[in-house]
Tab-separated table of C-alpha atoms in Angstrom:
chain	number	residue	atom	x	y	z
A	3	MET	CA	8.325	16.103	-42.388
A	4	TYR	CA	7.642	17.217	-45.959
A	5	LYS	CA	8.659	13.830	-47.330
A	6	LYS	CA	6.541	12.060	-44.717
A	7	LEU	CA	3.476	14.168	-45.502
A	8	ARG	CA	3.923	13.533	-49.217
A	9	GLU	CA	3.891	9.791	-48.527
A	10	SER	CA	0.930	9.940	-46.140
A	11	SER	CA	-2.463	8.713	-47.168
A	12	CYS	CA	-5.214	11.150	-48.023
A	13	HIS	CA	-7.265	9.796	-45.108
A	14	SER	CA	-4.658	11.092	-42.636
A	15	PHE	CA	-5.333	14.644	-43.830
A	16	ASP	CA	-9.041	14.190	-43.153
A	17	GLU	CA	-8.205	13.435	-39.519
A	18	LYS	CA	-6.214	16.645	-39.021
A	19	ARG	CA	-7.244	20.126	-40.066
A	20	VAL	CA	-5.075	22.247	-42.336
A	21	ASP	CA	-4.623	24.862	-39.621
A	22	GLN	CA	-3.314	22.186	-37.255
A	23	LEU	CA	-0.736	21.092	-39.821
A	24	MET	CA	0.260	24.727	-40.293
A	25	ALA	CA	0.675	25.112	-36.542
A	26	ASP	CA	2.889	22.015	-36.457
A	27	PHE	CA	5.154	23.399	-39.145
A	28	GLU	CA	5.125	27.064	-38.149
A	29	SER	CA	5.276	26.567	-34.384
A	30	ASP	CA	6.568	23.119	-33.465
A	31	VAL	CA	9.498	22.937	-35.867
A	32	TYR	CA	10.481	26.529	-35.117
A	33	ARG	CA	10.243	25.931	-31.354
A	34	ILE	CA	12.525	22.880	-31.483
A	35	ARG	CA	15.069	24.633	-33.676
A	36	LEU	CA	15.049	27.739	-31.458
A	37	PHE	CA	15.606	25.770	-28.258
A	38	PHE	CA	18.555	23.782	-29.572
A	39	SER	CA	20.133	26.834	-31.217
A	40	GLU	CA	19.666	29.298	-28.324
A	41	GLY	CA	17.642	28.022	-25.384
A	42	ILE	CA	19.951	25.240	-24.254
A	43	PHE	CA	22.920	27.622	-24.130
A	44	LYS	CA	20.936	30.171	-22.100
A	45	LEU	CA	20.026	27.472	-19.574
A	46	ILE	CA	23.644	26.387	-19.179
A	47	HIS	CA	24.766	30.023	-18.952
A	48	PHE	CA	22.286	30.787	-16.150
A	49	LEU	CA	23.147	27.662	-14.160
A	50	LEU	CA	26.879	28.379	-14.292
A	51	LEU	CA	26.460	32.050	-13.348
A	52	SER	CA	24.008	31.262	-10.536
A	53	ALA	CA	26.347	28.631	-9.099
A	54	MET	CA	29.221	31.107	-9.154
A	55	TYR	CA	27.122	33.897	-7.590
A	56	LEU	CA	25.816	31.598	-4.839
A	57	VAL	CA	29.327	30.424	-3.994
A	58	VAL	CA	30.468	34.041	-3.611
A	59	MET	CA	27.329	34.838	-1.604
A	60	PHE	CA	28.053	31.894	0.695
A	61	MET	CA	31.572	33.206	1.272
A	62	TYR	CA	30.219	36.666	2.200
A	63	SER	CA	27.139	35.753	4.255
A	64	VAL	CA	25.771	32.353	5.176
A	65	PRO	CA	22.381	33.753	6.352
A	66	LEU	CA	21.804	35.572	3.042
A	67	PHE	CA	22.975	32.488	1.146
A	68	LEU	CA	20.410	30.353	2.994
A	69	SER	CA	17.725	32.975	2.346
A	70	ALA	CA	18.574	32.865	-1.353
A	71	LEU	CA	18.277	29.063	-1.368
A	72	ILE	CA	14.749	29.410	0.006
A	73	VAL	CA	13.617	32.382	-2.060
A	74	LEU	CA	15.064	31.381	-5.450
A	75	PRO	CA	13.267	28.010	-5.850
A	76	ALA	CA	9.972	29.463	-4.598
A	77	TRP	CA	10.128	32.498	-6.851
A	78	GLY	CA	11.424	30.439	-9.750
A	79	PHE	CA	8.454	28.078	-9.413
A	80	VAL	CA	6.013	31.013	-9.488
A	81	LEU	CA	7.724	32.454	-12.560
A	82	TYR	CA	7.817	29.080	-14.299
A	83	GLN	CA	4.111	28.433	-13.785
A	84	SER	CA	3.218	31.939	-14.962
A	85	GLU	CA	5.385	31.678	-18.065
A	86	LYS	CA	4.032	28.204	-18.809
A	87	ALA	CA	0.403	29.337	-18.577
A	88	LEU	CA	1.119	32.412	-20.677
A	89	ILE	CA	2.911	30.520	-23.442
A	90	HIS	CA	0.191	27.852	-23.576
A	91	LYS	CA	-2.409	30.593	-23.918
A	92	GLN	CA	-0.422	32.216	-26.701
A	93	ARG	CA	-0.104	28.834	-28.428
A	94	ASN	CA	-3.868	28.324	-28.348
A	95	GLU	CA	-4.447	31.842	-29.646
A	96	PHE	CA	-1.915	31.207	-32.413
A	97	ASP	CA	-3.794	28.074	-33.491
A	98	SER	CA	-7.116	29.919	-33.471
A	99	LEU	CA	-5.654	32.820	-35.428
A	100	ILE	CA	-4.525	30.393	-38.128
A	101	SER	CA	-8.001	28.922	-38.487
A	102	LYS	CA	-9.752	32.308	-38.018
A	103	PRO	CA	-7.498	34.989	-39.481
A	104	ASN	CA	-10.041	37.749	-38.881
A	105	ASP	CA	-10.013	37.400	-35.106
A	106	ASP	CA	-8.659	40.266	-33.031
A	107	TRP	CA	-5.170	40.056	-31.574
A	108	THR	CA	-6.217	39.737	-27.959
A	109	GLY	CA	-3.089	37.938	-26.829
A	110	LEU	CA	-1.263	41.214	-26.212
A	111	ASN	CA	-4.018	42.428	-23.905
A	112	ALA	CA	-3.649	39.310	-21.774
A	113	PHE	CA	0.137	39.500	-21.870
A	114	LEU	CA	0.710	43.037	-20.646
A	115	PRO	CA	-1.178	42.867	-17.298
A	116	ARG	CA	0.483	39.559	-16.389
A	117	ARG	CA	3.952	40.896	-17.159
A	118	SER	CA	3.129	43.924	-15.013
A	119	ARG	CA	2.120	41.675	-12.106
A	120	LEU	CA	5.352	39.704	-12.469
A	121	THR	CA	7.408	42.921	-12.463
A	122	TYR	CA	5.703	44.132	-9.280
A	123	ALA	CA	6.336	40.781	-7.603
A	124	GLU	CA	10.010	40.902	-8.568
A	125	ILE	CA	10.296	44.351	-6.977
A	126	LEU	CA	8.642	43.089	-3.786
A	127	TRP	CA	10.985	40.095	-3.530
A	128	ALA	CA	14.010	42.300	-4.177
A	129	GLY	CA	12.793	44.782	-1.566
A	130	PHE	CA	12.261	41.999	0.964
A	131	PHE	CA	15.773	40.674	0.399
A	132	PHE	CA	17.187	44.224	0.593
A	133	VAL	CA	15.471	44.853	3.948
A	134	CYS	CA	16.699	41.549	5.392
A	135	GLY	CA	20.214	42.229	4.151
A	136	GLY	CA	20.075	45.785	5.489
A	137	LEU	CA	19.134	44.546	8.941
A	138	ILE	CA	21.999	42.059	8.884
A	139	ALA	CA	24.404	44.813	7.858
A	140	TRP	CA	22.944	47.216	10.477
A	141	THR	CA	23.575	44.738	13.279
A	142	GLY	CA	27.199	44.457	12.191
A	143	ILE	CA	27.008	40.820	11.138
A	144	LEU	CA	27.862	41.825	7.566
A	145	GLU	CA	30.103	44.648	6.388
A	146	ILE	CA	28.572	47.346	4.186
A	147	GLY	CA	30.885	46.541	1.272
A	148	LYS	CA	30.054	42.859	1.375
A	149	PHE	CA	26.359	43.712	1.718
A	150	ILE	CA	26.488	45.810	-1.475
A	151	ALA	CA	28.348	42.993	-3.268
A	152	VAL	CA	25.723	40.461	-2.165
A	153	MET	CA	22.910	42.755	-3.334
A	154	VAL	CA	24.574	43.122	-6.734
A	155	LEU	CA	24.837	39.348	-7.009
A	156	TRP	CA	21.229	38.972	-5.940
A	157	GLY	CA	20.165	41.524	-8.535
A	158	MET	CA	22.052	39.626	-11.235
A	159	ILE	CA	20.333	36.381	-10.278
A	160	LEU	CA	16.918	38.080	-10.256
A	161	TYR	CA	17.694	39.585	-13.657
A	162	PHE	CA	18.467	36.215	-15.247
A	163	LEU	CA	15.848	34.172	-13.362
A	164	PRO	CA	12.872	35.085	-15.627
A	165	VAL	CA	14.997	34.245	-18.671
A	166	PHE	CA	15.850	30.878	-17.123
A	167	CYS	CA	12.191	30.120	-16.344
A	168	ASN	CA	11.162	31.139	-19.843
A	169	GLU	CA	13.778	28.892	-21.429
A	170	LEU	CA	12.784	26.063	-19.084
A	171	THR	CA	9.209	26.439	-20.286
A	172	GLN	CA	10.412	26.534	-23.883
A	173	MET	CA	12.307	23.303	-23.238
A	174	HIS	CA	9.137	21.528	-22.088
A	175	LEU	CA	7.186	22.949	-25.019
A	176	ALA	CA	9.929	21.833	-27.403
A	177	GLU	CA	9.622	18.373	-25.864
A	178	SER	CA	5.864	18.410	-26.512
A	179	SER	CA	6.443	19.674	-30.053
A	180	SER	CA	8.950	16.923	-30.751
A	181	GLY	CA	6.420	14.397	-29.460
A	182	ARG	CA	3.795	15.642	-31.905
A	183	LEU	CA	6.220	15.608	-34.821
A	184	LEU	CA	7.533	12.165	-33.908
A	185	LYS	CA	3.957	10.913	-33.819
A	186	VAL	CA	3.570	12.066	-37.425
A	187	LEU	CA	6.920	10.581	-38.450
A	188	ARG	CA	6.169	7.242	-36.774
A	189	SER	CA	2.599	6.994	-38.013
A	190	SER	CA	1.793	4.112	-40.290
A	191	ASN	CA	1.625	4.971	-43.945
A	192	GLN	CA	-1.026	3.563	-46.198
A	193	ALA	CA	0.609	5.203	-49.195
A	194	SER	CA	4.262	4.808	-48.309
A	195	GLN	CA	5.064	2.075	-50.785
A	196	ALA	CA	7.307	2.767	-53.743
A	197	LEU	CA	5.582	4.562	-56.591
A	198	THR	CA	5.534	2.999	-60.033
A	199	PRO	CA	5.490	5.886	-62.497
A	200	ARG	CA	5.434	3.828	-65.697
A	201	LEU	CA	2.362	3.795	-67.885
A	202	ARG	CA	0.249	0.665	-67.745
A	203	ARG	CA	-2.487	-0.938	-69.783
A	204	GLY	CA	-5.410	0.437	-67.813
A	205	TYR	CA	-7.190	-2.608	-66.368
A	206	MET	CA	-8.877	-1.884	-63.045
A	207	GLN	CA	-11.145	-4.126	-61.014
A	208	LEU	CA	-13.103	-3.386	-57.830
A	209	GLU	CA	-14.148	-6.448	-55.839
A	210	GLU	CA	-16.767	-5.977	-53.091
A	211	VAL	CA	-15.235	-2.697	-51.908
A	212	PHE	CA	-16.434	-1.244	-48.592
A	213	PHE	CA	-15.329	2.034	-47.016
A	214	SER	CA	-16.471	4.315	-44.172
A	215	TYR	CA	-14.867	7.415	-42.688
A	216	SER	CA	-15.162	6.214	-39.089
A	217	GLN	CA	-15.984	3.016	-37.259
A	218	ASN	CA	-19.430	4.161	-36.153
A	219	SER	CA	-20.505	5.804	-39.413
A	220	MET	CA	-22.400	4.284	-42.314
A	221	HIS	CA	-20.476	2.963	-45.269
A	222	ALA	CA	-19.844	5.697	-47.832
A	223	VAL	CA	-19.072	2.923	-50.332
A	224	ASN	CA	-20.935	-0.351	-49.939
A	225	ALA	CA	-20.091	-3.572	-51.831
A	226	ILE	CA	-19.026	-1.871	-55.070
A	227	SER	CA	-17.823	-4.212	-57.814
A	228	PHE	CA	-17.041	-3.534	-61.465
A	229	MET	CA	-14.208	-3.844	-63.976
A	230	MET	CA	-12.541	-1.274	-66.214
A	231	THR	CA	-10.827	-2.227	-69.472
A	232	PRO	CA	-8.743	-0.066	-71.835
A	233	GLY	CA	-10.786	1.926	-74.314
A	234	ARG	CA	-13.963	1.829	-72.218
A	235	THR	CA	-15.772	4.785	-70.703
A	236	ILE	CA	-17.774	4.310	-67.523
A	237	GLY	CA	-20.176	6.942	-66.246
A	238	ILE	CA	-21.076	7.079	-62.556
A	239	ILE	CA	-23.989	9.305	-61.631
A	240	GLY	CA	-25.497	10.127	-58.269
A	241	LYS	CA	-26.732	12.985	-56.147
A	242	SER	CA	-24.505	14.844	-53.711
A	243	GLY	CA	-23.545	12.486	-50.864
A	244	SER	CA	-24.082	9.325	-52.882
A	245	GLY	CA	-20.392	8.363	-52.558
A	246	LYS	CA	-19.008	9.441	-55.944
A	247	THR	CA	-16.020	11.396	-54.621
A	248	THR	CA	-15.226	8.724	-52.028
A	249	LEU	CA	-15.206	6.129	-54.789
A	250	ALA	CA	-12.901	8.366	-56.852
A	251	HIS	CA	-10.527	8.653	-53.884
A	252	LEU	CA	-10.500	4.877	-53.519
A	253	MET	CA	-9.754	4.326	-57.204
A	254	THR	CA	-6.848	6.781	-57.112
A	255	GLY	CA	-5.297	5.115	-54.065
A	256	PHE	CA	-5.954	8.051	-51.714
A	257	TYR	CA	-8.002	5.786	-49.440
A	258	THR	CA	-7.628	2.087	-48.684
A	259	PRO	CA	-10.787	-0.067	-48.666
A	260	GLU	CA	-11.948	-1.510	-45.357
A	261	ARG	CA	-12.970	-4.684	-47.126
A	262	GLY	CA	-12.575	-5.920	-50.638
A	263	ARG	CA	-9.775	-4.880	-52.939
A	264	ILE	CA	-8.947	-2.738	-55.934
A	265	THR	CA	-6.503	-4.135	-58.479
A	266	PHE	CA	-4.715	-2.273	-61.237
A	267	ASP	CA	-3.354	-4.530	-63.967
A	268	GLY	CA	-3.589	-7.413	-61.490
A	269	GLU	CA	-1.776	-5.686	-58.602
A	270	GLU	CA	-3.484	-4.255	-55.527
A	271	LEU	CA	-3.705	-0.502	-55.844
A	272	ASN	CA	-2.681	0.264	-52.257
A	273	GLN	CA	0.480	-1.815	-52.600
A	274	LYS	CA	1.980	0.029	-55.568
A	275	PRO	CA	0.189	3.283	-56.333
A	276	PRO	CA	0.740	4.011	-60.047
A	277	ALA	CA	1.860	7.647	-60.000
A	278	ALA	CA	1.501	8.387	-63.718
A	279	SER	CA	-0.884	5.571	-64.654
A	280	ILE	CA	-3.951	7.149	-63.057
A	281	ALA	CA	-4.865	10.816	-63.418
A	282	ALA	CA	-7.757	12.290	-61.462
A	283	VAL	CA	-9.408	15.682	-61.823
A	284	PHE	CA	-11.764	16.800	-59.068
A	285	GLU	CA	-14.250	19.652	-58.967
A	286	TYR	CA	-11.835	21.942	-57.150
A	287	SER	CA	-8.272	21.509	-58.368
A	288	SER	CA	-5.378	23.697	-57.260
A	289	LEU	CA	-3.176	25.433	-59.786
A	290	THR	CA	0.227	26.899	-58.977
A	291	ALA	CA	1.302	30.538	-59.295
A	292	ASP	CA	3.245	29.766	-62.451
A	293	THR	CA	2.751	30.042	-66.186
A	294	VAL	CA	-0.111	28.325	-67.986
A	295	LYS	CA	2.433	26.134	-69.754
A	296	ALA	CA	4.056	25.070	-66.467
A	297	ASN	CA	0.684	24.253	-64.916
A	298	ILE	CA	-0.396	22.029	-67.796
A	299	ALA	CA	2.993	20.266	-67.773
A	300	PHE	CA	3.092	20.134	-63.955
A	301	SER	CA	3.361	16.329	-63.750
A	302	LYS	CA	5.420	16.075	-66.920
A	303	PRO	CA	7.880	19.005	-66.985
A	304	GLU	CA	9.728	17.575	-69.978
A	305	ALA	CA	6.593	17.583	-72.162
A	306	PRO	CA	7.167	19.294	-75.540
A	307	MET	CA	5.058	22.299	-76.460
A	308	SER	CA	3.139	20.259	-79.029
A	309	GLU	CA	1.808	17.901	-76.320
A	310	ILE	CA	0.884	20.824	-74.058
A	311	ILE	CA	-1.086	22.488	-76.858
A	312	GLU	CA	-2.781	19.197	-77.790
A	313	ALA	CA	-3.872	18.659	-74.169
A	314	ALA	CA	-5.198	22.227	-73.996
A	315	LYS	CA	-7.158	21.764	-77.222
A	316	LEU	CA	-8.752	18.542	-75.968
A	317	ALA	CA	-9.789	20.370	-72.783
A	318	HIS	CA	-11.154	23.257	-74.884
A	319	ALA	CA	-8.733	25.615	-73.137
A	320	HIS	CA	-6.545	26.541	-76.119
A	321	ASP	CA	-8.823	29.301	-77.441
A	322	PHE	CA	-9.004	31.337	-74.229
A	323	ILE	CA	-5.286	30.734	-73.565
A	324	MET	CA	-4.436	32.300	-76.928
A	325	GLU	CA	-6.436	35.386	-75.904
A	326	LEU	CA	-4.248	35.919	-72.806
A	327	PRO	CA	-1.595	38.678	-72.894
A	328	GLU	CA	1.315	36.229	-73.039
A	329	GLN	CA	-0.684	33.183	-74.105
A	330	TYR	CA	0.926	30.009	-72.663
A	331	ASN	CA	3.544	32.106	-70.823
A	332	THR	CA	0.895	34.016	-68.859
A	333	VAL	CA	1.364	33.636	-65.100
A	334	LEU	CA	-1.659	32.454	-63.098
A	335	LEU	CA	-2.041	35.083	-60.391
A	336	GLY	CA	-5.100	36.429	-58.597
A	337	SER	CA	-8.631	35.614	-59.710
A	338	GLY	CA	-8.368	36.572	-63.367
A	339	PHE	CA	-9.653	33.171	-64.497
A	340	SER	CA	-13.209	31.912	-64.257
A	341	ASN	CA	-14.053	28.616	-62.570
A	342	SER	CA	-14.768	27.132	-65.990
A	343	GLN	CA	-11.330	28.127	-67.272
A	344	MET	CA	-9.620	26.778	-64.149
A	345	GLN	CA	-11.376	23.431	-64.550
A	346	ARG	CA	-10.381	23.163	-68.203
A	347	LEU	CA	-6.751	23.903	-67.310
A	348	ALA	CA	-6.891	21.142	-64.681
A	349	ILE	CA	-8.283	18.707	-67.265
A	350	ALA	CA	-5.526	19.691	-69.699
A	351	ARG	CA	-2.954	19.034	-66.968
A	352	SER	CA	-4.249	15.486	-66.479
A	353	LEU	CA	-4.322	14.802	-70.231
A	354	CYS	CA	-0.720	15.926	-70.631
A	355	VAL	CA	0.367	12.959	-68.475
A	356	ASN	CA	-1.264	10.540	-70.946
A	357	PRO	CA	-2.580	8.266	-68.159
A	358	GLY	CA	-3.790	4.710	-68.507
A	359	ILE	CA	-6.945	5.565	-66.541
A	360	LEU	CA	-8.493	9.034	-66.405
A	361	ILE	CA	-10.928	9.797	-63.566
A	362	LEU	CA	-13.077	12.929	-63.872
A	363	ASP	CA	-15.033	13.676	-60.682
A	364	ASP	CA	-17.296	16.663	-61.405
A	365	ALA	CA	-14.224	17.931	-63.251
A	366	ALA	CA	-16.241	20.119	-65.632
A	367	SER	CA	-19.150	21.092	-63.394
A	368	GLU	CA	-18.626	24.804	-64.146
A	369	VAL	CA	-18.390	24.219	-67.907
A	370	ASP	CA	-21.541	24.505	-70.020
A	371	ILE	CA	-23.020	21.154	-70.973
A	372	GLN	CA	-22.300	21.471	-74.711
A	373	THR	CA	-18.603	22.186	-74.128
A	374	ARG	CA	-18.504	19.476	-71.479
A	375	GLN	CA	-19.781	16.870	-73.917
A	376	LYS	CA	-17.266	18.026	-76.543
A	377	ILE	CA	-14.463	17.612	-74.003
A	378	TYR	CA	-15.589	14.091	-73.090
A	379	ARG	CA	-15.990	13.113	-76.750
A	380	GLY	CA	-12.528	14.454	-77.539
A	381	ILE	CA	-10.962	12.558	-74.645
A	382	LYS	CA	-12.718	9.364	-75.677
A	383	GLY	CA	-11.449	9.725	-79.235
A	384	MET	CA	-7.802	10.284	-78.294
A	385	LYS	CA	-5.164	8.115	-79.924
A	386	GLY	CA	-4.332	5.039	-77.912
A	387	SER	CA	-6.674	3.138	-75.618
A	388	ARG	CA	-7.322	4.399	-72.129
A	389	ALA	CA	-10.049	3.804	-69.591
A	390	ILE	CA	-12.157	6.819	-68.662
A	391	ILE	CA	-14.357	7.141	-65.576
A	392	ILE	CA	-16.739	10.105	-65.484
A	393	LEU	CA	-18.390	10.847	-62.138
A	394	ASP	CA	-21.078	13.519	-62.355
A	395	ASP	CA	-24.523	14.460	-61.100
A	396	SER	CA	-25.758	15.284	-64.609
A	397	VAL	CA	-27.205	12.650	-66.926
A	398	GLU	CA	-26.117	14.624	-69.976
A	399	ALA	CA	-22.494	14.399	-68.787
A	400	VAL	CA	-22.454	10.592	-68.577
A	401	CYS	CA	-24.954	9.586	-71.269
A	402	GLN	CA	-22.201	8.891	-73.829
A	403	ALA	CA	-20.453	6.342	-71.585
A	404	ASP	CA	-20.264	2.691	-72.622
A	405	GLU	CA	-21.780	1.700	-69.264
A	406	ILE	CA	-23.450	3.826	-66.601
A	407	PHE	CA	-23.711	3.144	-62.863
A	408	VAL	CA	-26.332	4.918	-60.747
A	409	LEU	CA	-24.910	5.395	-57.255
A	410	CYS	CA	-27.281	5.784	-54.307
A	411	LYS	CA	-26.125	5.839	-50.660
A	412	GLY	CA	-22.876	4.110	-51.527
A	413	ILE	CA	-24.341	1.238	-53.545
A	414	ILE	CA	-24.847	0.698	-57.280
A	415	ALA	CA	-28.617	0.939	-57.584
A	416	GLU	CA	-28.732	0.611	-61.382
A	417	ARG	CA	-26.286	-0.181	-64.162
A	418	GLY	CA	-26.473	-0.415	-67.922
A	419	THR	CA	-26.239	1.671	-71.073
A	420	HIS	CA	-28.058	4.966	-71.496
A	421	LYS	CA	-30.777	3.301	-73.567
A	422	GLU	CA	-31.212	0.347	-71.190
A	423	LEU	CA	-31.542	2.593	-68.143
A	424	LEU	CA	-34.138	4.788	-69.814
A	425	GLU	CA	-36.222	1.755	-70.749
A	426	ARG	CA	-36.299	0.661	-67.082
A	427	GLU	CA	-37.819	4.026	-66.087
A	428	GLY	CA	-36.021	3.910	-62.747
A	429	ILE	CA	-33.757	6.343	-60.888
A	430	TYR	CA	-31.736	7.234	-63.986
A	431	ALA	CA	-34.820	8.100	-66.029
A	432	ARG	CA	-36.198	10.229	-63.175
A	433	LEU	CA	-32.901	12.117	-62.940
A	434	LEU	CA	-33.055	12.908	-66.657
A	435	ASN	CA	-36.687	14.004	-66.416
A	436	ASN	CA	-35.809	16.332	-63.525
A	437	GLU	CA	-32.971	17.850	-65.540
A	438	MET	CA	-35.231	18.462	-68.508
A	439	GLU	CA	-37.921	20.032	-66.340
A	440	GLN	CA	-35.360	22.385	-64.805
A	441	GLU	CA	-34.143	23.344	-68.280
A	442	GLY	CA	-37.706	24.033	-69.406
A	443	THR	CA	-37.929	21.200	-71.941
A	444	ARG	CA	-40.468	18.417	-72.043
A	445	PRO	CA	-39.771	15.509	-69.697
A	446	LEU	CA	-38.614	12.302	-71.320
A	447	LYS	CA	-41.725	10.375	-70.383
A	448	ASN	CA	-43.931	12.925	-72.205
A	449	ARG	CA	-41.927	12.884	-75.428
A	450	GLY	CA	-43.537	11.440	-78.512
């Protein structure tokens, strides 16, 4: 399952919530393992014992044997349905507790009354059988000793019957669980091709790329075309919901275009995802509960300390790392780091890989604009040629790019250099004016 999920496309995780995946792992896998390790043996044990007890009961009293044949299936069916409904309810409550951990544990309140009702019913059935058997013994049809033996056998069957019904229910639930897991294992993989971890030159081309999240929804990316070459920096700017992150997911191979294609050094991206050739940093990046050094070298564990420090310096993270108690050996635990520091560590992690293409999607949104520009300038001036794509909603973050695309509702509304876009006085110029007004400076159009 872990290997399958690692190979699954990012789009498959959009279709299933995290709590549902947790339920599959925590409940389904455990349920299957528990049934095959214990449940199947309990079922066989009950069937063998019941067969033996019924044979002895038949030898002692045919009327009581026939009564047992009528009562056992009926009572077993009632128990089975009750156990099935109870376990399904507990399963639903388990799923809801995963997604809403602050909910009250109400499952126990529903469980106790039902178990009490089942216990009362068991006593009634046992009493009914005892009365019938007593009448048979009273009339002399059955000897007292044999009657006591039959009642003991009946008690043993009643004792094991709820266990049998519970395990039978667990068997059906294990079957359902295996069906869900098999569905995941048999699902088609958009990202299941062999990874190619070698570094490449960094040529990327998008040709009339379309993408939407569902068949009936509007295109999040609509007819996007452009080409990236090594050493170039492209800035993509747009408001929230313009399609920047979707485009970043497409360029990293997380999603597959509906139409059009994305090629990387001449090969389609979805055919051979380049594991170490493209590095992407998003606004919210996860860091592991490990040392700072291990987090920066996460994708390149063999990286020497000199490369780790160089990556941290480029991301402007080295200074605050040196102020930590154990510097690069400090363990990332709790919330001792600011969002700005976390983002700079994530950028350093991507730089340590030395990718052919670096994609930064609001990667430094929590960093002040001056430091952000220093980071981007430092990345652009790194040794060796690499393509850099900066996706941001701030003009000041992308203004140094060689070419800038203005994204609006999934399409490229404007493109050009910073100077060319300002001269057009279109969307890009209005975005810059709005930024300046918010910062309290004079708008661009009023500058002398």
